[in-house]
Coordinates of C-alpha atoms in Angstrom, one line a residue:
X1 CA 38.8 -46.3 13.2
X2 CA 35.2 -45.2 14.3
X3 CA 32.5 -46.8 12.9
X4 CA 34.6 -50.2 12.1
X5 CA 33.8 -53.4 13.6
X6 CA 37.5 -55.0 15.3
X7 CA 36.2 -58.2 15.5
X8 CA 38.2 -61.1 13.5
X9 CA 36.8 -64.2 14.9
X10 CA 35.4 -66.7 12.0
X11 CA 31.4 -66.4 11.1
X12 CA 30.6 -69.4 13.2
X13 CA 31.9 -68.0 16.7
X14 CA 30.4 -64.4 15.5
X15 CA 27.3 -66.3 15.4
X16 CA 27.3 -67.5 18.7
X17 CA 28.3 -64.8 20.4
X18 CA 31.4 -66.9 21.5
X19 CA 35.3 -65.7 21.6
X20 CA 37.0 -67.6 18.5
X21 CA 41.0 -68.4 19.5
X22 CA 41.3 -67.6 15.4
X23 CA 43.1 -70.7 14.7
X24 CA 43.8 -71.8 11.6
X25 CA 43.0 -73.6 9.4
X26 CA 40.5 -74.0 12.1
X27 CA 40.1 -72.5 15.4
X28 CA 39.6 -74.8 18.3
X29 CA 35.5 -74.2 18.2
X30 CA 34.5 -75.5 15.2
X31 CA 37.3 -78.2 14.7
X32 CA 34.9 -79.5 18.1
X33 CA 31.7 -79.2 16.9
X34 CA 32.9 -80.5 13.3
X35 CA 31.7 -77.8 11.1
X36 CA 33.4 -75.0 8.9
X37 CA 35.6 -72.5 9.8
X38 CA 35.2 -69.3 8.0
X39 CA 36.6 -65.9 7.7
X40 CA 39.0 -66.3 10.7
X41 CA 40.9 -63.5 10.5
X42 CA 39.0 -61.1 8.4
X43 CA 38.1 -57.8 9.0
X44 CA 34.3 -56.7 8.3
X45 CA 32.9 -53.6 7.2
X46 CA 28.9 -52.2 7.9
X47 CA 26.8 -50.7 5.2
X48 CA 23.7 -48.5 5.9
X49 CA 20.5 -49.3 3.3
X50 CA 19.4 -46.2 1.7
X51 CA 16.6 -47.5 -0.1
X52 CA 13.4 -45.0 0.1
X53 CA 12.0 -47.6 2.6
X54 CA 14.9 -47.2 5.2
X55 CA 15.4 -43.4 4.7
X56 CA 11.5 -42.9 6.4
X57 CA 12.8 -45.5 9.1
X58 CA 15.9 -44.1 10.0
X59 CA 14.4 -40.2 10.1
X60 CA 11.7 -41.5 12.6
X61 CA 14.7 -43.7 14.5
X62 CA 17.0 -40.6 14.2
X63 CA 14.4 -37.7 15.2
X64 CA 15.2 -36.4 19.1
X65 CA 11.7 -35.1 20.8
X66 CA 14.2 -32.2 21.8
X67 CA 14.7 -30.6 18.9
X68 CA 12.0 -28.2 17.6
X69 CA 10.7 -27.8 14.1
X70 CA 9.3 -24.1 14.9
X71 CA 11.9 -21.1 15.5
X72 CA 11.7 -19.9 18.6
X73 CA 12.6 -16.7 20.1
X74 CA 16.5 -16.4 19.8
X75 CA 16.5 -19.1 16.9
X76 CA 18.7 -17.4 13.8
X77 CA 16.9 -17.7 10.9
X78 CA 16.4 -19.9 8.8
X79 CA 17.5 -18.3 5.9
X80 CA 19.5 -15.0 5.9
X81 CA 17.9 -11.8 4.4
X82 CA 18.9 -8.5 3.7
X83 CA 16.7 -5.4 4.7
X84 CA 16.3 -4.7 0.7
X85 CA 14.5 -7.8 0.6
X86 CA 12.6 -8.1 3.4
X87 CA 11.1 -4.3 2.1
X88 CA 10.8 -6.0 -1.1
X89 CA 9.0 -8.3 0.0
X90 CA 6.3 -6.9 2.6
X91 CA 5.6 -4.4 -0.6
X92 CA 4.9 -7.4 -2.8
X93 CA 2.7 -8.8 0.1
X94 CA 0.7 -5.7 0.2
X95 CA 0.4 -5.2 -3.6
X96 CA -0.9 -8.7 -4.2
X97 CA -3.9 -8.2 -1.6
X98 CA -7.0 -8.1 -3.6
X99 CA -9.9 -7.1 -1.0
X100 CA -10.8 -3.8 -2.5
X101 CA -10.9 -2.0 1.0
X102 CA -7.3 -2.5 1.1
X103 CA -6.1 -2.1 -2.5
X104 CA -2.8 0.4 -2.6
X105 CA -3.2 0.9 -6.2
X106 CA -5.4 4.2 -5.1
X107 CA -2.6 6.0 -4.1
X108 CA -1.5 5.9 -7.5
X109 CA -0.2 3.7 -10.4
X110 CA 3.2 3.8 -9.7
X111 CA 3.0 2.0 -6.7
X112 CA 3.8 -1.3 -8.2
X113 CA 7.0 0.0 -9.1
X114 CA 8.7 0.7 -6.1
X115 CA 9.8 -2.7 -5.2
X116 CA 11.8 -2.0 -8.3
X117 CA 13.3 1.0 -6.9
X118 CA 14.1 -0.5 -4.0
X119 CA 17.8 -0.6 -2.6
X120 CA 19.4 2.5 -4.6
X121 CA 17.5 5.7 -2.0
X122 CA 17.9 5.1 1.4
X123 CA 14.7 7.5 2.4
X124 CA 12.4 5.2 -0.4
X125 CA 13.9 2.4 1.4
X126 CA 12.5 3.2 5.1
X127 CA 9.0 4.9 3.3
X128 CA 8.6 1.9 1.8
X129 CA 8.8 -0.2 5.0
X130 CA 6.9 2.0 6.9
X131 CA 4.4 2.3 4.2
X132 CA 4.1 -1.9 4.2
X133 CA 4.0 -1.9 7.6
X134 CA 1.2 0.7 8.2
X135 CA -1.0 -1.0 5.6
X136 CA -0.7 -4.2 7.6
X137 CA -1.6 -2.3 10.9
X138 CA -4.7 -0.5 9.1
X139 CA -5.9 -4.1 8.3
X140 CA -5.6 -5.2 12.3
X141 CA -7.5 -1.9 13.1
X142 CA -4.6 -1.1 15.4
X143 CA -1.4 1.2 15.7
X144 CA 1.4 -0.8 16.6
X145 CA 4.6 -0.4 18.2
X146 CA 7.1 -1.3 15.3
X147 CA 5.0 0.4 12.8
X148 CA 5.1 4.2 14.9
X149 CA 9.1 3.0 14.7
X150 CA 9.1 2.4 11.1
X151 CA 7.5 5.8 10.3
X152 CA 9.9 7.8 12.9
X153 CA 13.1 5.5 11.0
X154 CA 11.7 7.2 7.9
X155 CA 11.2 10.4 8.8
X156 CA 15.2 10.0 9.7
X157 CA 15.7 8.6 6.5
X158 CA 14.4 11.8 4.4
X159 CA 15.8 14.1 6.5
X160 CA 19.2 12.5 6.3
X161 CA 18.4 12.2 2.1
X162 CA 17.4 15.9 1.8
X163 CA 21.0 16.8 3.1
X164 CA 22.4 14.6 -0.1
X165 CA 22.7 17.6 -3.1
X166 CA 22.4 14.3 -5.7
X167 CA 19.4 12.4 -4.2
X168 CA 17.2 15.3 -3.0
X169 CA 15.2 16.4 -6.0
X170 CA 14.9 12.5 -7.4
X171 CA 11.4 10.4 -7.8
X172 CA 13.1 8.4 -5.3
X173 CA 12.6 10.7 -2.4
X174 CA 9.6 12.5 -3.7
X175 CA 7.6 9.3 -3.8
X176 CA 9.2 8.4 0.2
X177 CA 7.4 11.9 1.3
X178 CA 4.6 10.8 -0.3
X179 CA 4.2 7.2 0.9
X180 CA 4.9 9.0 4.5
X181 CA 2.4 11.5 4.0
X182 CA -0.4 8.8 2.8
X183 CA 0.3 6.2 6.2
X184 CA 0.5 8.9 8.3
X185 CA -3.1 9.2 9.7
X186 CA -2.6 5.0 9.9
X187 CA 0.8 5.3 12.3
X188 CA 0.0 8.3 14.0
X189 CA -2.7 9.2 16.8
X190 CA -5.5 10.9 15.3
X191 CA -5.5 13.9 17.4
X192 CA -1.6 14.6 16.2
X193 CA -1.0 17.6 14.8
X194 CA -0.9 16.8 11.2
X195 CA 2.8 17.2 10.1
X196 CA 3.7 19.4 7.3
X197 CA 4.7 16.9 4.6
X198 CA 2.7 18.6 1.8
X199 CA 5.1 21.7 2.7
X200 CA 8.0 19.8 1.5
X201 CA 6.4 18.1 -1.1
X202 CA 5.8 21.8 -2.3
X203 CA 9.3 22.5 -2.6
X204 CA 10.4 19.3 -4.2
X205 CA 7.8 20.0 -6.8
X206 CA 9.1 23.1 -7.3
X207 CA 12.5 22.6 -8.3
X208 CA 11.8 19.1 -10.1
X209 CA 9.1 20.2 -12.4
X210 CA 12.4 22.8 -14.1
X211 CA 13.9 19.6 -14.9
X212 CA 11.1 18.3 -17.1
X213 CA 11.8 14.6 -16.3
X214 CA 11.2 12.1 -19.3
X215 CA 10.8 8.9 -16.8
X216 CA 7.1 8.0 -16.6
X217 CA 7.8 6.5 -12.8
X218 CA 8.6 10.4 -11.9
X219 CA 6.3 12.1 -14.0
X220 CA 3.2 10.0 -12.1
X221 CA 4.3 10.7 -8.7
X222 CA 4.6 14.4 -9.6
X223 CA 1.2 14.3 -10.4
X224 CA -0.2 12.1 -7.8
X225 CA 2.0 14.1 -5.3
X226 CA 0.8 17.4 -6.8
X227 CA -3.0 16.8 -6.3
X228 CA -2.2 15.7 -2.5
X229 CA -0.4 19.0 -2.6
X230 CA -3.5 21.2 -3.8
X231 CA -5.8 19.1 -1.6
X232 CA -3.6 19.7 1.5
X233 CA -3.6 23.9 0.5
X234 CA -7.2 23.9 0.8
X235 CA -6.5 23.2 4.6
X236 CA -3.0 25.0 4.7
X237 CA -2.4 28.1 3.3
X238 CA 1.3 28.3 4.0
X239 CA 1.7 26.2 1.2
X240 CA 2.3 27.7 -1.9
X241 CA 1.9 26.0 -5.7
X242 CA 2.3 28.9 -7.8
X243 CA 3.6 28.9 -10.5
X244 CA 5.1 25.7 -10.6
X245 CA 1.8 24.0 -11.4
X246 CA 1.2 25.1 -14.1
X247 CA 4.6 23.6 -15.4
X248 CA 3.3 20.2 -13.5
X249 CA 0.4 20.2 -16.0
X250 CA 2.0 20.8 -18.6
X251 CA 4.4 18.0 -18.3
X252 CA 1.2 15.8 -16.8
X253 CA -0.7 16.5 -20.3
X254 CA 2.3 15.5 -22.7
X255 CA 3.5 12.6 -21.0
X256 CA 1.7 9.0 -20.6
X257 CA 0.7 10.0 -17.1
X258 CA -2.1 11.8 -18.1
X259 CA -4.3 8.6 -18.9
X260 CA -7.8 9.7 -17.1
X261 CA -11.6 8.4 -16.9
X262 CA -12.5 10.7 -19.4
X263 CA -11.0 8.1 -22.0
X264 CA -14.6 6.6 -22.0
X265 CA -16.4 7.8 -24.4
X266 CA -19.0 10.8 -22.8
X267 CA -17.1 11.5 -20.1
X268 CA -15.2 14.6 -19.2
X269 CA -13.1 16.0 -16.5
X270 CA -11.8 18.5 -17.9
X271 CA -12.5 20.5 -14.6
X272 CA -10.1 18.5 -12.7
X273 CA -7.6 18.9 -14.7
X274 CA -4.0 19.3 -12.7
X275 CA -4.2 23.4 -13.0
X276 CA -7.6 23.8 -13.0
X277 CA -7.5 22.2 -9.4
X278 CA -4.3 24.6 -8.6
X279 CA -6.5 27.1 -8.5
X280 CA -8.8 26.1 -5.9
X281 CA -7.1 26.9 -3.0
X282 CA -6.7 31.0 -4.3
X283 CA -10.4 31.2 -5.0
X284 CA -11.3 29.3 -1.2
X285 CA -8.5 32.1 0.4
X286 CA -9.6 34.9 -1.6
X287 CA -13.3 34.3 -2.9
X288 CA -14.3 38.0 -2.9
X289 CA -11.4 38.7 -5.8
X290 CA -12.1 35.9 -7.6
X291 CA -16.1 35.8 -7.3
X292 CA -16.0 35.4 -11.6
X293 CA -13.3 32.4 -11.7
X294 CA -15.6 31.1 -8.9
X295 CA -18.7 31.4 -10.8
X296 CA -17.2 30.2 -14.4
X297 CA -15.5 27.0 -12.7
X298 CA -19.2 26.7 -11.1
X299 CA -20.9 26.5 -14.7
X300 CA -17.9 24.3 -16.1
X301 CA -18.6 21.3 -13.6
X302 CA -22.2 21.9 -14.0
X303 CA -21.4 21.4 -18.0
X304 CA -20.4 18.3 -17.2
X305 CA -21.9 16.8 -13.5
X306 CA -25.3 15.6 -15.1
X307 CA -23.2 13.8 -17.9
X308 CA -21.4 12.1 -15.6
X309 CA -23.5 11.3 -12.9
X310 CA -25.6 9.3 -15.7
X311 CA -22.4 7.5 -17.1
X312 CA -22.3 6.0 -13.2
X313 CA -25.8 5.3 -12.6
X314 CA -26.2 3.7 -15.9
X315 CA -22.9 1.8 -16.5
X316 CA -20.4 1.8 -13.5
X317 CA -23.0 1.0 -10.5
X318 CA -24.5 -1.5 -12.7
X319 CA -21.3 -3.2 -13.7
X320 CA -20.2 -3.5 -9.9
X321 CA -23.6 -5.3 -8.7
X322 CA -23.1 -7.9 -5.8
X323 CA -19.8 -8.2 -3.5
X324 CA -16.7 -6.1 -5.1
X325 CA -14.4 -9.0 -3.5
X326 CA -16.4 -11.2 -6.3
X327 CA -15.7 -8.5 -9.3
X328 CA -12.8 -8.4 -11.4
X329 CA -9.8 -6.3 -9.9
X330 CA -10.0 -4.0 -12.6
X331 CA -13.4 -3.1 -12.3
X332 CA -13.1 -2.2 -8.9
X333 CA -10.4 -0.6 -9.4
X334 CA -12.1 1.3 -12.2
X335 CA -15.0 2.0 -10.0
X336 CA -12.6 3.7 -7.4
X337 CA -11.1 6.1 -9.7
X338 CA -14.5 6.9 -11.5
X339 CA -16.0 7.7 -7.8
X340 CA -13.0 9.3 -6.9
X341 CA -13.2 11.7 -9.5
X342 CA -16.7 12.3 -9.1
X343 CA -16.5 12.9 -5.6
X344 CA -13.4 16.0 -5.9
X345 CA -15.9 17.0 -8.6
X346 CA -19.0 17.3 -6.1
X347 CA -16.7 18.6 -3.3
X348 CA -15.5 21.4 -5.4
X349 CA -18.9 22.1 -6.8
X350 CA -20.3 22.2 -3.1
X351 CA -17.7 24.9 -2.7
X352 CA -18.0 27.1 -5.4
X353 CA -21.9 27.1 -4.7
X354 CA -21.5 28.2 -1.3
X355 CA -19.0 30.9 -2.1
X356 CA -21.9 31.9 -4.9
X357 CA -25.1 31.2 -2.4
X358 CA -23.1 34.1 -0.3
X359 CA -23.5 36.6 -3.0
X360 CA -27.0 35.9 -4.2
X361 CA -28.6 33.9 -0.9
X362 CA -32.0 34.3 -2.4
X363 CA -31.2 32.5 -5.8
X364 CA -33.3 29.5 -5.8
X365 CA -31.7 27.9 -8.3
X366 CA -28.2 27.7 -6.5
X367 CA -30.0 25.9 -3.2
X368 CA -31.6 23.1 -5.3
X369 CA -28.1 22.6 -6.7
X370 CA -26.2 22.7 -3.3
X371 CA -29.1 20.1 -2.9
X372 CA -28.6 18.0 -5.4
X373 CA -24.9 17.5 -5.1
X374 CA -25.3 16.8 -0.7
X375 CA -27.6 14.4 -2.2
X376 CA -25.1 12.8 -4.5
X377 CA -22.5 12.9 -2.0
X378 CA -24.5 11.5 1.1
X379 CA -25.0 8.3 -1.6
X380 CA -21.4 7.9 -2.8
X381 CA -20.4 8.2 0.9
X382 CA -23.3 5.2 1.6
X383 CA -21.7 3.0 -1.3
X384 CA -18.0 3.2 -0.1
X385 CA -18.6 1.9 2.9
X386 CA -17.5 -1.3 2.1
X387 CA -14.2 0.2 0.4
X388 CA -13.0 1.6 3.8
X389 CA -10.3 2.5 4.5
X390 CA -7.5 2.6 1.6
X391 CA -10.1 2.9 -0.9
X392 CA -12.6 5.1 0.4
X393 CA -9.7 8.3 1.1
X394 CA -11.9 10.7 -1.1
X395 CA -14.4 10.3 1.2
X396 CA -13.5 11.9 4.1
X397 CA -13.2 15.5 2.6
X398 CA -16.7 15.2 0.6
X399 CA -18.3 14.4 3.8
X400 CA -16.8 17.8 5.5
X401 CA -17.9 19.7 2.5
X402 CA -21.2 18.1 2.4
X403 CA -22.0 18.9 5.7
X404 CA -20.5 22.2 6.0
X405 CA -22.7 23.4 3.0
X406 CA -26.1 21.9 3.6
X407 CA -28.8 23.5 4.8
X408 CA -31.5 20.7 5.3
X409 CA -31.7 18.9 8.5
X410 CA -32.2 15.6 7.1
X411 CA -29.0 15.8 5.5
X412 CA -27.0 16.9 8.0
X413 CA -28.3 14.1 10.5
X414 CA -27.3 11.7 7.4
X415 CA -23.8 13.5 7.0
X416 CA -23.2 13.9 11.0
X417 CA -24.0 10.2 11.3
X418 CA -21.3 9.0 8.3
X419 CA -19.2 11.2 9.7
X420 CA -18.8 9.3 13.1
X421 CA -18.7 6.0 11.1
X422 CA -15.4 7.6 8.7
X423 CA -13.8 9.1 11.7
X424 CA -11.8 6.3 13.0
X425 CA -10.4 5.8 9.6
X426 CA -9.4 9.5 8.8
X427 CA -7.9 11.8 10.6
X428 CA -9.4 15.0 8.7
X429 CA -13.0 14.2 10.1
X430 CA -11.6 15.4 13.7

């Protein structure tokens, strides 16, 4: 048997080292020398100590320099994983960051529930990877190899999804168009032409917003994917969201998603409200038809604009002094969506003033304005510097406004100037 000692001889001769002849009552040996003979005969067992002071001894004894403690490149892993959770958990990596620059949570609430969702839609399945993935390349300032693979795996994914009748209109594969849409400028080169994602976005809406969903997961990425809708038909007019956003708002303003900044107390965006921001893109495309929408949109943000600009100056900037990796994540947070909203409000106003400065170009009135707001803009634009790039998205198109509008040279060397420092992080400046 391995691992047995044979040897028989008596203790005395196994002592010694010597052959015992295993006589008996005595063998030969010790009947010479005149001592004891014992245990002629008998076969002995070993027994390893594995007290806690021998275990440490026996890994260092054991322990082969050839064998490696690190995986190495053909190594199977050490434990095995699906693809669900490996998806799982990169998104669980990337929602748990907390440097503000990088905080997903401004694409939209519902983000931290997709790892939930994870597993049952093939096309949210490779978003969601690709979406981890490009997050992680936007933090190395660099596009890599197997995140342009992840983003062309997804685009597979959708369009294999949008030929499956049951899983075409679902949240599911509305939010994958939007995650694809959002890392797109991350994954792909900046001079690309921009893909038409808000296109199909458009048509999902259309049909889902006839179903009047009651799942609060659905009902937020509607609306998130909505406004990227509107914002992308300022720049596309093939797109088309009449008249299913007016349904969209409806459903947006009797369901929990409709929980904005204008909770505080003072505050009011009423003017950005989800059908009140459809109809931007008609009045940019067709100003001369729509010169009195244009002018009574103007007055209703100018209602408001001073109201709000003070609730920031005097409470949000304030509560935000010092390092926003130091504040509390909900107060940055909080400060994103209260600039965020401010800036779509300045944008639009910009707009409308030029459209308005076109009809009346000596109006006075309407220059200081236009003014005022490049003003405003050029400062917001200064402060989210240090939210680049996740958090500073609503940057990008003020800055184009801003500069397209203003007349002053001062401001348009300030604008011109940001504008080079934003460009590398969005692909709208080129």
């Amino acid at each position: 048997m391995p691992g047995v000692p044979s040897y028989r001889g008596c203790e005395a001769c196994r002592r010694q080292k010597k052959k015992c002849d295993q006589a008996k009552p005595s063998c030969s040996r010790c009947s010479r020398l005149d001592i004891a003979c014992i245990g002629v005969g008998k076969q002995r067992f070993k027994f390893k100590d594995h007290s806690a002071a021998f275990i440490v001894v026996d890994k260092r004894v054991t322990r082969r320099p050839t064998i490696s403690l690190t995986s190495r490149k053909g190594d199977p892993p050490r434990a095995p994983s699906s693809n669900i959770s490996i998806t799982v958990g990169m998104l669980v990596s990337v929602l748990e960051v907390t440097d503000p620059g990088y905080d997903v949570f401004s694409f939209g609430s519902f983000i931290k529930e997709i790892p939930k969702r994870i597993g049952h839609n093939p096309a949210l399945d490779a978003a969601a990877s690709a979406f981890a993935s490009a997050v992680k390349g936007a933090r190395s300032k660099q596009r890599s190899v197997e995140s342009l693979r992840k983003y062309a795996i997804s685009l597979q994914a959708v369009q294999n999804t949008i030929n499956d009748p049951e899983k075409t209109y679902s949240a599911e594969t509305l939010c994958a168009i939007y995650l694809i849409m959002v890392c797109h400028d991350w994954v792909v080169s900046k001079y690309d032409k921009y893909p038409n994602h808000g296109e199909a976005l458009s048509h999902l809406l259309k049909i889902m917003v006839d179903r009047e969903p009651q799942d609060p997961f659905a009902i937020q990425v509607m609306v998130t994917a909505g406004i990227a809708v509107i914002l992308e038909n300022v720049f596309n007019p093939a797109i088309n969201v009449q008249p299913w956003i007016h349904k969209l708002a409806d459903l947006s303003q009797s369901s929990a998603a409709n929980k904005r900044a204008d909770a505080s107390p003072g505050i009011n965006f009423n003017c950005l409200e989800v059908d009140k921001l459809g109809s931007i893109p008609e009045l940019i495309y067709k100003p001369w038809e729509n010169i009195d929408r244009i002018q009574s949109l103007y007055e209703s943000i100018w209602s408001v604009y001073p109201g709000i600009k003070h609730f920031g100056e005097t409470v949000i900037v304030p509560a935000c002094v010092g390092p926003l990796s130091l504040l509390p994540l909900k107060l940055t947070r909080a400060l994103t969506c209260f600039h965020a909203a401010q800036c779509l409000m300045i944008s639009i106003g910009i707009a409308m003033n030029g459209f308005l400065r076109c009809v009346n170009p000596t109006d006075q009135p309407l220059a200081d304005e236009c003014y005022e707001l490049c003003t405003d803009a050029i400062s917001l634009a200064e402060r989210a510097k240090v939210q680049r790039p996740l958090a500073a998205g609503h940057i990008a198109m003020l800055i184009v406004v801003a500069l397209l509008s203003s007349n002053d040279d001062d401001q348009q060397a300030t604008l011109r100037r940001l504008m080079c420092e934003y460009e590398d992080d969005y692909a709208m400046m080129n």
